[in-house]
Short mmCIF file of C-alpha atoms in Angstrom, two decimals:
data_model
loop_
_atom_site.label_atom_id
_atom_site.label_comp_id
_atom_site.label_asym_id
_atom_site.label_seq_id
_atom_site.Cartn_x
_atom_site.Cartn_y
_atom_site.Cartn_z
CA MET A 21 91.45 -94.60 -220.08
CA MET A 22 91.96 -92.36 -223.07
CA ILE A 23 88.46 -90.90 -222.69
CA ARG A 24 88.88 -90.25 -219.11
CA LEU A 25 92.13 -88.46 -219.83
CA ARG A 26 90.57 -86.26 -222.36
CA GLU A 27 87.58 -85.52 -220.12
CA LEU A 28 89.95 -84.65 -217.25
CA SER A 29 92.00 -82.36 -219.53
CA LEU A 30 88.75 -80.61 -220.80
CA PHE A 31 87.69 -80.24 -217.19
CA PHE A 32 90.88 -78.46 -216.19
CA LEU A 33 90.84 -76.33 -219.33
CA ILE A 34 87.27 -75.19 -218.63
CA PHE A 35 88.13 -74.54 -214.98
CA PHE A 36 91.22 -72.49 -215.95
CA PHE A 37 89.44 -70.30 -218.34
CA SER A 38 86.40 -69.92 -215.87
CA ALA A 39 88.80 -68.80 -213.26
CA PHE A 40 90.58 -66.44 -215.65
CA THR A 41 87.15 -64.86 -216.61
CA LEU A 42 86.12 -64.45 -212.99
CA GLN A 43 89.40 -62.87 -212.15
CA ALA A 44 89.32 -60.58 -215.26
CA GLN A 45 85.95 -59.24 -214.29
CA ASP A 46 86.79 -58.82 -210.57
CA ILE A 47 85.38 -55.92 -208.49
CA SER A 48 86.89 -55.41 -205.11
CA ILE A 49 87.34 -52.90 -202.32
CA GLU A 50 90.77 -52.35 -200.98
CA LEU A 51 91.32 -50.80 -197.44
CA GLY A 52 94.55 -48.97 -196.36
CA PRO A 53 96.90 -50.16 -193.64
CA ASP A 54 96.13 -50.99 -190.15
CA ASN A 55 98.67 -48.35 -188.74
CA ILE A 56 99.16 -44.85 -189.88
CA ALA A 57 100.78 -41.81 -188.63
CA LEU A 58 98.71 -38.62 -187.90
CA ASN A 59 100.43 -36.91 -190.92
CA GLN A 60 99.75 -39.99 -193.26
CA ALA A 61 96.70 -40.58 -195.29
CA PHE A 62 94.23 -43.59 -195.21
CA THR A 63 92.82 -44.71 -198.43
CA ILE A 64 89.80 -46.75 -199.69
CA THR A 65 90.11 -47.97 -203.30
CA ILE A 66 87.51 -49.47 -205.64
CA ASN A 67 89.45 -51.83 -208.12
CA VAL A 68 87.74 -53.01 -211.36
CA GLN A 69 89.42 -55.46 -213.66
CA GLY A 70 88.14 -56.63 -216.93
CA GLU A 71 85.35 -54.03 -217.45
CA THR A 72 84.92 -50.34 -217.40
CA LEU A 73 84.19 -48.58 -214.21
CA LYS A 74 80.86 -46.81 -215.05
CA SER A 75 79.22 -45.93 -211.87
CA TYR A 76 79.85 -46.11 -208.07
CA ASP A 77 78.24 -44.89 -204.80
CA LYS A 78 79.80 -42.41 -202.65
CA PHE A 79 82.51 -43.63 -200.29
CA PRO A 80 81.57 -44.07 -196.56
CA ASP A 81 81.81 -41.22 -194.00
CA ILE A 82 83.98 -42.47 -191.23
CA PRO A 83 84.01 -40.96 -187.77
CA GLY A 84 87.55 -39.78 -186.86
CA LEU A 85 88.63 -39.60 -190.57
CA VAL A 86 87.93 -36.54 -192.87
CA LYS A 87 87.75 -36.88 -196.70
CA ARG A 88 90.39 -35.30 -198.75
CA GLY A 89 89.41 -35.78 -202.42
CA THR A 90 89.37 -38.74 -204.91
CA SER A 91 91.81 -39.93 -207.56
CA SER A 92 91.43 -42.41 -210.32
CA SER A 93 93.81 -44.49 -212.33
CA SER A 94 93.89 -47.02 -215.10
CA SER A 95 96.55 -49.48 -216.20
CA THR A 96 97.21 -52.10 -218.84
CA ASN A 97 99.08 -55.36 -218.05
CA ILE A 98 100.53 -57.88 -220.40
CA PHE A 99 101.09 -61.41 -218.97
CA ASN A 100 102.02 -64.32 -221.33
CA GLY A 101 100.65 -62.46 -224.24
CA GLN A 102 97.28 -61.71 -222.55
CA VAL A 103 96.22 -58.03 -222.29
CA SER A 104 94.23 -57.02 -219.28
CA ARG A 105 92.99 -53.59 -218.24
CA SER A 106 92.19 -52.32 -214.62
CA GLN A 107 90.71 -49.13 -213.26
CA SER A 108 90.61 -47.85 -209.83
CA ILE A 109 88.92 -44.94 -207.83
CA THR A 110 90.79 -43.98 -204.56
CA GLN A 111 89.12 -41.96 -201.68
CA THR A 112 91.77 -40.32 -199.48
CA TYR A 113 91.19 -39.75 -195.71
CA VAL A 114 93.11 -37.94 -193.06
CA ALA A 115 92.88 -38.63 -189.29
CA GLU A 116 91.60 -35.78 -187.03
CA LYS A 117 93.61 -37.07 -183.98
CA GLU A 118 95.59 -39.96 -182.56
CA GLY A 119 93.74 -43.07 -181.31
CA VAL A 120 91.83 -45.99 -182.78
CA VAL A 121 89.43 -45.48 -185.75
CA ASN A 122 86.64 -47.99 -186.16
CA ILE A 123 85.59 -48.54 -189.85
CA ALA A 124 82.27 -50.38 -189.77
CA PRO A 125 81.34 -52.92 -192.53
CA PHE A 126 80.00 -51.15 -195.52
CA ASN A 127 78.61 -51.68 -199.05
CA ILE A 128 79.28 -49.77 -202.26
CA THR A 129 77.37 -50.32 -205.54
CA VAL A 130 79.84 -50.47 -208.37
CA ASN A 131 78.44 -50.81 -212.02
CA GLY A 132 75.17 -51.95 -210.48
CA LYS A 133 76.75 -54.68 -208.38
CA GLN A 134 76.93 -54.33 -204.51
CA VAL A 135 80.40 -54.92 -203.15
CA SER A 136 81.01 -55.47 -199.45
CA SER A 137 83.91 -54.49 -197.21
CA PRO A 138 84.24 -56.05 -193.70
CA GLY A 139 85.69 -52.91 -192.32
CA LYS A 140 88.56 -52.81 -189.94
CA GLN A 141 90.18 -50.95 -187.06
CA VAL A 142 92.91 -48.36 -187.96
CA LYS A 143 95.46 -47.24 -185.17
CA VAL A 144 96.49 -43.70 -185.60
CA GLY A 145 99.85 -42.82 -184.01
CA PRO A 146 102.02 -39.66 -183.63
CA ALA A 147 103.14 -37.73 -186.71
CA GLN A 148 106.38 -39.15 -188.27
CA GLN A 149 109.23 -37.21 -189.56
CA ARG A 150 110.24 -38.25 -193.05
CA GLN A 151 113.71 -39.75 -193.04
CA GLN A 152 116.05 -39.57 -196.11
CA GLN A 153 117.77 -42.87 -195.29
CA ARG A 154 117.15 -45.67 -197.48
CA ARG A 155 115.44 -48.81 -195.95
CA TYR A 156 115.51 -52.34 -197.03
CA ASP A 157 112.66 -53.05 -199.50
CA PRO A 158 111.74 -56.65 -199.65
CA PHE A 159 109.86 -56.15 -202.82
CA GLY A 160 112.61 -54.24 -204.67
CA SER A 161 114.69 -57.40 -205.16
CA ASP A 162 114.31 -60.87 -206.55
CA PRO A 163 115.12 -63.81 -204.23
CA PHE A 164 115.79 -65.96 -207.16
CA GLU A 165 118.46 -63.59 -208.39
CA ASP A 166 119.89 -63.57 -204.83
CA PHE A 167 120.12 -67.32 -205.02
CA PHE A 168 121.91 -67.34 -208.33
CA GLY A 169 124.36 -64.64 -207.25
CA ARG A 170 122.86 -61.75 -209.32
CA ARG A 171 121.86 -59.52 -206.29
CA ASP A 172 123.93 -56.55 -207.31
CA GLU A 173 122.58 -56.41 -210.87
CA PRO A 174 120.24 -53.38 -210.95
CA THR A 175 116.77 -53.69 -212.62
CA GLU A 176 116.44 -51.93 -215.86
CA PHE A 177 113.28 -50.00 -216.50
CA ILE A 178 111.91 -48.77 -219.78
CA ASP A 179 109.55 -45.89 -220.49
CA LEU A 180 106.59 -47.19 -222.64
CA LYS A 181 105.03 -44.63 -225.12
CA ASP A 182 101.78 -43.41 -223.72
CA ASP A 183 98.70 -42.86 -225.90
CA ALA A 184 96.85 -40.24 -223.84
CA PHE A 185 96.42 -36.46 -223.80
CA LEU A 186 94.82 -33.66 -221.90
CA ALA A 187 92.39 -31.34 -223.76
CA LEU A 188 90.01 -28.46 -223.20
CA THR A 189 87.09 -28.66 -225.43
CA THR A 190 84.24 -26.32 -226.09
CA ASP A 191 80.90 -26.86 -227.82
CA LYS A 192 81.09 -23.57 -229.86
CA ASP A 193 83.86 -21.57 -231.44
CA GLU A 194 81.94 -18.28 -231.54
CA VAL A 195 79.09 -16.92 -229.48
CA TYR A 196 76.93 -13.67 -229.05
CA VAL A 197 77.25 -11.54 -225.93
CA GLY A 198 75.25 -13.31 -223.26
CA GLU A 199 75.19 -16.70 -225.10
CA GLY A 200 76.71 -19.63 -223.35
CA VAL A 201 79.75 -21.62 -224.35
CA ASN A 202 80.41 -25.02 -222.65
CA ALA A 203 83.98 -25.82 -221.73
CA THR A 204 85.28 -29.25 -220.63
CA LEU A 205 88.61 -30.14 -219.29
CA ALA A 206 89.31 -33.96 -219.54
CA PHE A 207 92.16 -36.51 -219.69
CA TYR A 208 91.75 -39.10 -222.51
CA ILE A 209 93.48 -42.52 -222.52
CA SER A 210 93.38 -44.77 -225.55
CA GLU A 211 92.14 -48.26 -225.03
CA LYS A 212 95.43 -49.29 -226.82
CA ASN A 213 97.54 -47.44 -224.19
CA ARG A 214 100.20 -49.62 -222.53
CA ALA A 215 101.79 -47.15 -220.32
CA PRO A 216 100.53 -47.27 -216.64
CA LEU A 217 99.16 -43.83 -215.85
CA GLN A 218 97.49 -42.55 -212.53
CA PHE A 219 96.28 -39.16 -211.33
CA HIS A 220 98.57 -37.24 -208.94
CA ASP A 221 97.43 -34.69 -206.33
CA LEU A 222 94.56 -33.77 -208.41
CA THR A 223 92.63 -31.58 -206.04
CA ASN A 224 95.55 -29.12 -205.57
CA GLN A 225 96.53 -29.27 -209.21
CA LEU A 226 92.93 -28.52 -210.24
CA THR A 227 92.60 -25.44 -207.97
CA ASP A 228 95.73 -23.93 -209.69
CA ILE A 229 94.54 -24.81 -213.12
CA LEU A 230 91.13 -23.29 -212.67
CA LYS A 231 92.79 -20.03 -211.65
CA GLU A 232 94.35 -19.91 -215.11
CA ILE A 233 91.45 -21.03 -217.38
CA ARG A 234 88.55 -19.31 -215.83
CA PRO A 235 87.92 -16.31 -217.99
CA LYS A 236 86.96 -12.76 -216.73
CA ASN A 237 83.93 -10.64 -217.44
CA VAL A 238 81.67 -13.88 -217.70
CA TRP A 239 78.86 -15.44 -215.76
CA GLU A 240 79.85 -19.02 -214.82
CA GLU A 241 77.58 -22.04 -214.33
CA ASN A 242 79.74 -24.75 -212.91
CA PHE A 243 78.66 -28.43 -213.46
CA ASN A 244 80.26 -29.33 -210.19
CA ILE A 245 81.99 -32.56 -210.99
CA GLU A 246 82.48 -34.36 -207.71
CA ASN A 247 83.30 -37.88 -208.80
CA ILE A 248 85.59 -38.42 -211.61
CA SER A 249 83.97 -41.41 -213.49
CA PRO A 250 85.36 -42.82 -216.71
CA GLU A 251 83.33 -42.58 -219.89
CA SER A 252 83.97 -44.35 -223.20
CA VAL A 253 83.95 -42.19 -226.47
CA ASN A 254 84.98 -42.81 -230.02
CA ILE A 255 87.52 -40.31 -231.62
CA ASN A 256 88.21 -40.73 -235.26
CA GLY A 257 87.35 -44.45 -235.07
CA GLU A 258 89.40 -45.17 -232.00
CA ARG A 259 88.10 -45.84 -228.47
CA PHE A 260 89.16 -43.64 -225.55
CA THR A 261 88.37 -43.53 -221.95
CA VAL A 262 87.63 -40.00 -220.79
CA TYR A 263 87.96 -38.66 -217.38
CA LYS A 264 86.21 -35.29 -216.91
CA VAL A 265 87.86 -33.09 -214.18
CA PHE A 266 86.09 -29.81 -214.89
CA GLN A 267 83.07 -28.57 -216.78
CA ALA A 268 81.23 -25.19 -216.92
CA SER A 269 79.28 -23.00 -219.15
CA PHE A 270 80.45 -19.34 -219.46
CA PHE A 271 78.15 -16.47 -220.58
CA PRO A 272 80.16 -13.42 -221.80
CA LEU A 273 79.09 -10.09 -220.28
CA ASN A 274 80.76 -7.98 -222.94
CA ALA A 275 82.23 -8.37 -226.44
CA ASP A 276 85.71 -9.33 -225.17
CA ASP A 277 86.86 -12.76 -226.69
CA ILE A 278 87.10 -15.67 -224.24
CA GLU A 279 90.66 -17.02 -224.02
CA PHE A 280 91.63 -20.32 -222.58
CA PRO A 281 95.45 -20.48 -222.14
CA SER A 282 97.44 -23.68 -222.25
CA VAL A 283 97.56 -25.62 -218.83
CA GLY A 284 99.36 -28.73 -217.59
CA LEU A 285 98.30 -31.52 -215.54
CA LYS A 286 101.06 -33.68 -213.83
CA MET A 287 100.40 -37.46 -214.11
CA ILE A 288 102.14 -40.38 -212.39
CA LYS A 289 103.62 -42.48 -215.24
CA TYR A 290 105.34 -45.78 -214.36
CA GLN A 291 108.34 -47.12 -215.98
CA VAL A 292 108.10 -50.99 -216.33
CA ALA A 293 110.90 -53.50 -215.78
CA LYS A 294 112.62 -54.53 -219.05
CA ARG A 295 113.14 -58.06 -217.66
CA SER A 296 110.18 -59.45 -215.81
CA SER A 297 110.68 -61.41 -212.66
CA PHE A 298 108.28 -63.18 -210.45
CA PHE A 299 109.32 -61.51 -207.27
CA GLY A 300 111.11 -58.53 -208.57
CA GLN A 301 110.15 -54.94 -208.74
CA SER A 302 107.89 -54.67 -211.84
CA ARG A 303 107.69 -50.92 -212.21
CA LYS A 304 109.13 -47.56 -211.01
CA GLU A 305 107.19 -44.35 -210.41
CA GLY A 306 107.85 -41.28 -212.39
CA PHE A 307 105.94 -38.25 -213.69
CA LYS A 308 104.94 -36.70 -216.88
CA THR A 309 102.96 -33.36 -217.42
CA PHE A 310 100.37 -33.27 -220.21
CA TYR A 311 99.36 -29.91 -221.70
CA THR A 312 96.25 -28.55 -223.36
CA LYS A 313 96.20 -26.34 -226.47
CA ALA A 314 95.36 -22.70 -226.07
CA LYS A 315 91.81 -21.86 -227.35
CA LYS A 316 90.05 -18.69 -228.26
CA ILE A 317 86.20 -18.12 -228.52
CA LYS A 318 85.07 -15.23 -230.60
CA VAL A 319 82.39 -13.13 -228.96
CA LYS A 320 80.02 -11.07 -231.25
CA GLN A 321 78.02 -8.16 -230.44
CA LEU A 322 74.13 -8.43 -230.62
CA PRO A 323 72.37 -6.68 -233.51
CA PRO A 324 71.12 -3.06 -232.95
CA HIS A 325 67.97 -2.86 -230.74
CA PRO A 326 66.57 -0.51 -228.23
CA LEU A 327 66.87 -3.17 -225.52
CA LYS A 328 70.13 -4.55 -226.76
CA ASP A 329 72.01 -4.23 -223.40
CA GLN A 330 69.05 -5.46 -221.35
CA VAL A 331 67.63 -8.57 -223.06
CA ALA A 332 68.26 -12.22 -222.23
CA VAL A 333 69.99 -14.37 -224.76
CA GLY A 334 69.07 -17.98 -225.46
CA ASN A 335 66.36 -20.20 -226.92
CA TYR A 336 63.16 -19.80 -224.78
CA SER A 337 59.57 -20.51 -224.87
CA LEU A 338 56.45 -19.47 -222.77
CA GLU A 339 54.36 -21.56 -220.43
CA GLU A 340 51.51 -19.61 -218.63
CA ASN A 341 48.73 -20.30 -216.32
CA LEU A 342 45.52 -18.36 -215.37
CA ASN A 343 43.39 -19.43 -212.49
CA ASN A 344 40.22 -17.68 -213.59
CA PRO A 345 39.44 -15.93 -217.11
CA ASN A 346 36.12 -14.51 -215.73
CA VAL A 347 36.34 -12.10 -212.87
CA LYS A 348 34.48 -9.19 -211.41
CA THR A 349 35.94 -5.67 -210.81
CA GLY A 350 37.53 -5.35 -207.54
CA GLU A 351 38.37 -9.05 -207.38
CA SER A 352 41.89 -10.40 -208.03
CA PHE A 353 43.13 -13.25 -210.21
CA GLN A 354 46.36 -15.19 -210.44
CA TYR A 355 48.52 -15.20 -213.51
CA GLN A 356 51.81 -17.14 -214.09
CA PHE A 357 54.30 -16.28 -216.67
CA GLN A 358 56.89 -19.00 -217.05
CA ILE A 359 60.06 -18.66 -219.26
CA LYS A 360 61.70 -21.97 -220.03
CA GLY A 361 64.60 -23.05 -222.34
CA VAL A 362 68.33 -23.07 -222.91
CA GLY A 363 70.42 -20.04 -221.79
CA ASN A 364 71.60 -18.11 -218.67
CA ILE A 365 68.42 -18.51 -216.68
CA ALA A 366 69.68 -16.56 -213.77
CA TYR A 367 70.15 -13.45 -216.02
CA ILE A 368 66.36 -13.45 -217.09
CA ASN A 369 64.65 -10.33 -215.90
CA GLU A 370 60.96 -9.62 -215.27
CA PRO A 371 58.77 -9.32 -218.36
CA ASN A 372 57.70 -5.92 -219.60
CA ILE A 373 54.50 -4.88 -218.11
CA LYS A 374 51.95 -2.30 -219.42
CA THR A 375 50.47 -0.18 -216.74
CA ASP A 376 47.06 1.68 -216.86
CA SER A 377 44.06 2.36 -214.67
CA ASP A 378 42.05 -0.67 -216.14
CA LEU A 379 44.17 -3.32 -214.63
CA GLU A 380 46.16 -3.08 -211.26
CA ILE A 381 49.08 -5.43 -211.60
CA TYR A 382 51.07 -6.13 -208.32
CA PRO A 383 54.77 -6.76 -208.17
CA PRO A 384 55.41 -10.55 -208.96
CA ASN A 385 56.98 -13.32 -206.96
CA SER A 386 59.75 -15.15 -208.89
CA GLN A 387 61.18 -18.55 -208.79
CA GLU A 388 63.87 -20.21 -210.96
CA ARG A 389 65.16 -23.74 -211.55
CA ILE A 390 68.40 -24.42 -213.32
CA VAL A 391 69.43 -27.66 -214.80
CA ARG A 392 73.00 -28.38 -215.97
CA SER A 393 72.94 -31.32 -218.26
CA GLY A 394 75.25 -32.70 -221.18
CA THR A 395 76.73 -29.39 -222.45
CA THR A 396 73.77 -27.08 -221.82
CA VAL A 397 72.25 -24.90 -219.04
CA LYS A 398 68.59 -25.00 -219.10
CA GLY A 399 65.67 -24.37 -216.73
CA THR A 400 62.67 -22.24 -215.97
CA LYS A 401 62.02 -18.76 -214.41
CA THR A 402 58.51 -18.24 -213.22
CA PHE A 403 56.89 -15.00 -212.38
CA SER A 404 53.52 -15.11 -210.38
CA TYR A 405 51.23 -12.00 -210.61
CA TYR A 406 48.18 -10.83 -208.77
CA VAL A 407 46.04 -8.63 -211.07
CA SER A 408 42.92 -6.66 -209.88
CA PRO A 409 40.65 -5.27 -212.67
CA LYS A 410 39.13 -1.75 -212.18
CA GLU A 411 36.97 -1.42 -215.34
CA PRO A 412 34.76 -4.00 -216.92
CA GLY A 413 35.42 -5.36 -220.41
CA ALA A 414 37.37 -7.91 -222.27
CA TYR A 415 41.16 -7.76 -221.99
CA ASN A 416 44.02 -9.33 -224.00
CA LEU A 417 46.86 -10.19 -221.48
CA GLY A 418 49.19 -10.13 -224.50
CA ASP A 419 48.87 -6.44 -224.45
CA TYR A 420 50.10 -6.36 -220.69
CA PHE A 421 52.69 -8.99 -220.52
CA ASN A 422 55.53 -9.60 -222.92
CA PHE A 423 59.22 -10.82 -222.79
CA VAL A 424 61.78 -9.62 -225.45
CA PHE A 425 65.00 -11.74 -225.87
CA PHE A 426 67.60 -12.62 -228.61
CA ASN A 427 66.75 -15.93 -229.94
CA THR A 428 70.09 -17.83 -230.65
CA GLN A 429 68.34 -20.51 -232.79
CA LYS A 430 66.81 -17.84 -235.11
CA ASN A 431 69.67 -15.21 -234.82
CA ARG A 432 67.13 -12.47 -234.26
CA TYR A 433 65.25 -10.82 -231.60
CA ASP A 434 61.97 -12.48 -230.53
CA THR A 435 59.03 -11.72 -228.14
CA LEU A 436 57.05 -14.05 -225.88
CA LYS A 437 53.39 -12.75 -225.39
CA SER A 438 50.59 -14.04 -223.48
CA ASP A 439 47.74 -15.81 -225.19
CA TYR A 440 45.25 -15.54 -222.53
CA LYS A 441 42.12 -13.32 -222.53
CA ILE A 442 39.96 -12.38 -219.54
CA ASN A 443 36.49 -11.03 -219.31
CA VAL A 444 35.65 -8.62 -216.53
CA VAL A 445 32.09 -7.80 -215.41
CA GLY A 446 30.78 -5.39 -212.75
CA GLU A 447 30.67 -1.61 -211.99
CA SER A 448 33.54 0.68 -212.83
CA LEU A 449 35.75 1.33 -209.88
CA LYS A 450 37.56 4.31 -211.66
CA ASN A 451 35.10 6.81 -210.38
CA GLN A 452 35.45 5.61 -206.83
CA ALA A 453 39.22 6.13 -207.01
CA LEU A 454 38.68 9.45 -208.57
CA GLY A 455 36.14 10.53 -205.84
CA SER A 456 38.60 9.47 -203.08
CA SER A 457 41.37 11.37 -204.71
CA MET A 458 39.19 14.47 -204.93
CA SER A 459 37.98 14.12 -201.34
CA GLN A 460 41.67 14.11 -200.39
CA GLY A 461 42.34 17.20 -202.47
CA LEU A 462 39.50 19.21 -200.80
CA PHE A 463 40.79 18.25 -197.41
CA TYR A 464 44.33 19.55 -198.21
CA GLU A 465 42.88 22.67 -199.83
CA ARG A 466 41.49 23.66 -196.33
CA PHE A 467 45.14 24.23 -195.18
CA GLU A 468 45.26 27.48 -197.06
CA GLY A 469 42.57 29.02 -194.98
CA GLU A 470 43.74 28.02 -191.66
CA SER A 471 46.20 30.17 -189.39
CA ASN A 472 49.64 28.90 -188.82
CA GLU A 473 49.76 30.48 -185.24
CA LEU A 474 50.58 28.09 -182.34
CA VAL A 475 47.68 27.57 -180.01
CA SER A 476 47.88 25.78 -176.58
CA LEU A 477 45.79 22.72 -176.29
CA SER A 478 45.88 22.50 -172.56
CA LYS A 479 42.58 23.15 -170.83
CA ASN A 480 43.89 22.50 -167.23
CA GLN A 481 45.74 25.58 -166.29
CA TRP A 482 46.31 24.28 -162.62
CA LEU A 483 48.34 21.23 -163.79
CA GLN A 484 51.44 23.23 -164.94
CA PRO A 485 52.47 24.65 -161.42
CA LEU A 486 51.94 21.06 -159.97
CA VAL A 487 54.35 19.56 -162.43
CA ASN A 488 56.90 22.19 -161.73
CA ILE A 489 56.86 21.54 -158.02
CA ILE A 490 57.26 17.73 -158.73
CA ILE A 491 60.40 18.39 -160.93
CA VAL A 492 61.96 20.54 -158.31
CA LEU A 493 61.41 18.10 -155.52
CA ALA A 494 62.94 15.31 -157.70
CA LEU A 495 66.00 17.43 -158.40
CA GLY A 496 66.38 18.13 -154.66
CA LEU A 497 66.10 14.46 -153.75
CA THR A 498 68.76 13.57 -156.39
CA LEU A 499 71.15 16.10 -154.92
CA PHE A 500 70.68 14.86 -151.42
CA ILE A 501 71.48 11.35 -152.36
CA LEU A 502 74.64 12.34 -154.32
CA ILE A 503 75.92 14.53 -151.23
CA LYS A 504 75.15 11.64 -148.84
CA LYS A 505 77.17 9.16 -150.96
CA SER A 506 80.14 11.44 -151.36
#
């Protein structure tokens, strides 16, 4: 009997901890209410407990509802001495018109796991006016307190100290004119934080914030953050969860310093009940604004150079391609000059081209590819040329194609040159071109010996009276019609 009791106790203990573990690592999808007004929002929320929200698919597109941005939140709960963290991502929708909206069953992959939702029907009613009167809140009171006669005793809430901050960080403190500096605006929450925090109206707030922090006289490459996903980082030995809300690289167009002013982000911060109760209200909504520190990036002039105001700035290399190194005069070959690396790819201009009568180089087709990754902007810009040789011989394409830029890694000007050589055979076409131009010259010289007196080219003298008669008859017929109508 003793052994059976111990086995039974062990079974319930294992069952309890297994259930707690499953609950602590729960991922779920929460749908909004069944009935909303036309001016109320409907939400779909991904809730993750016991693990970090690392990745998730996009929220479903729902006919009759329009997406209006996402928000994310995290919270820390303490129950019986056990600490648990939860995170959520909420997609907000607004209805297009009154009626019934059918939400079909859908799946969302969260942290590599597929989570299902059965869907539902949502009834959209007329827009409601907000009323100021207080309504009975069944969750704002504790029935046990009512039973013991303490109904009128107000719940006392306390403000927990938050361990979080808003920061605008850059990967550099000084740059050259044309060199990129990457700026990131993010909210940081310590893993030790106990104060429940949540984003508030982030879309509208971010619109106003970006108006303040976007510098002038720069070229911007926006990283276009669509989904705010949490990331874990280590800062001075302490673990933080980071929520990036904006990231871009800025390339200064002149030597004016880049200044980022201090900006504020308003967050929902909940106060928690001082005395916990099973049915009582556990927290109360409040607000707190977090501010960044102002930051200045020093912009330096490029060293003196004849092409100082025209060159690209970055760290670039050359990749080239030639379809045929052996050609005949009069034939054409294709040559590709591709510049790749880190920098303002959109600002890269066409390479310098040497022109002479030996090689006829046609204007290029260009193509660019820009990749924004980590804190850098990189990519390629490709120029494709058609070249037609006019004179036989050996040619070094490095004498014809070169690209001058300021190398930020070496802090000096650098030049990319072609390594290809071509061999041209056949007869010279220069004399043909010269003969053609000479024949045109003899043709134009004949103008000096010709008279500038006008000469009639008409040989049929009888045709002119006939044309005059036809014109007179047409005018007469037109007048007759006009008089008859009047």
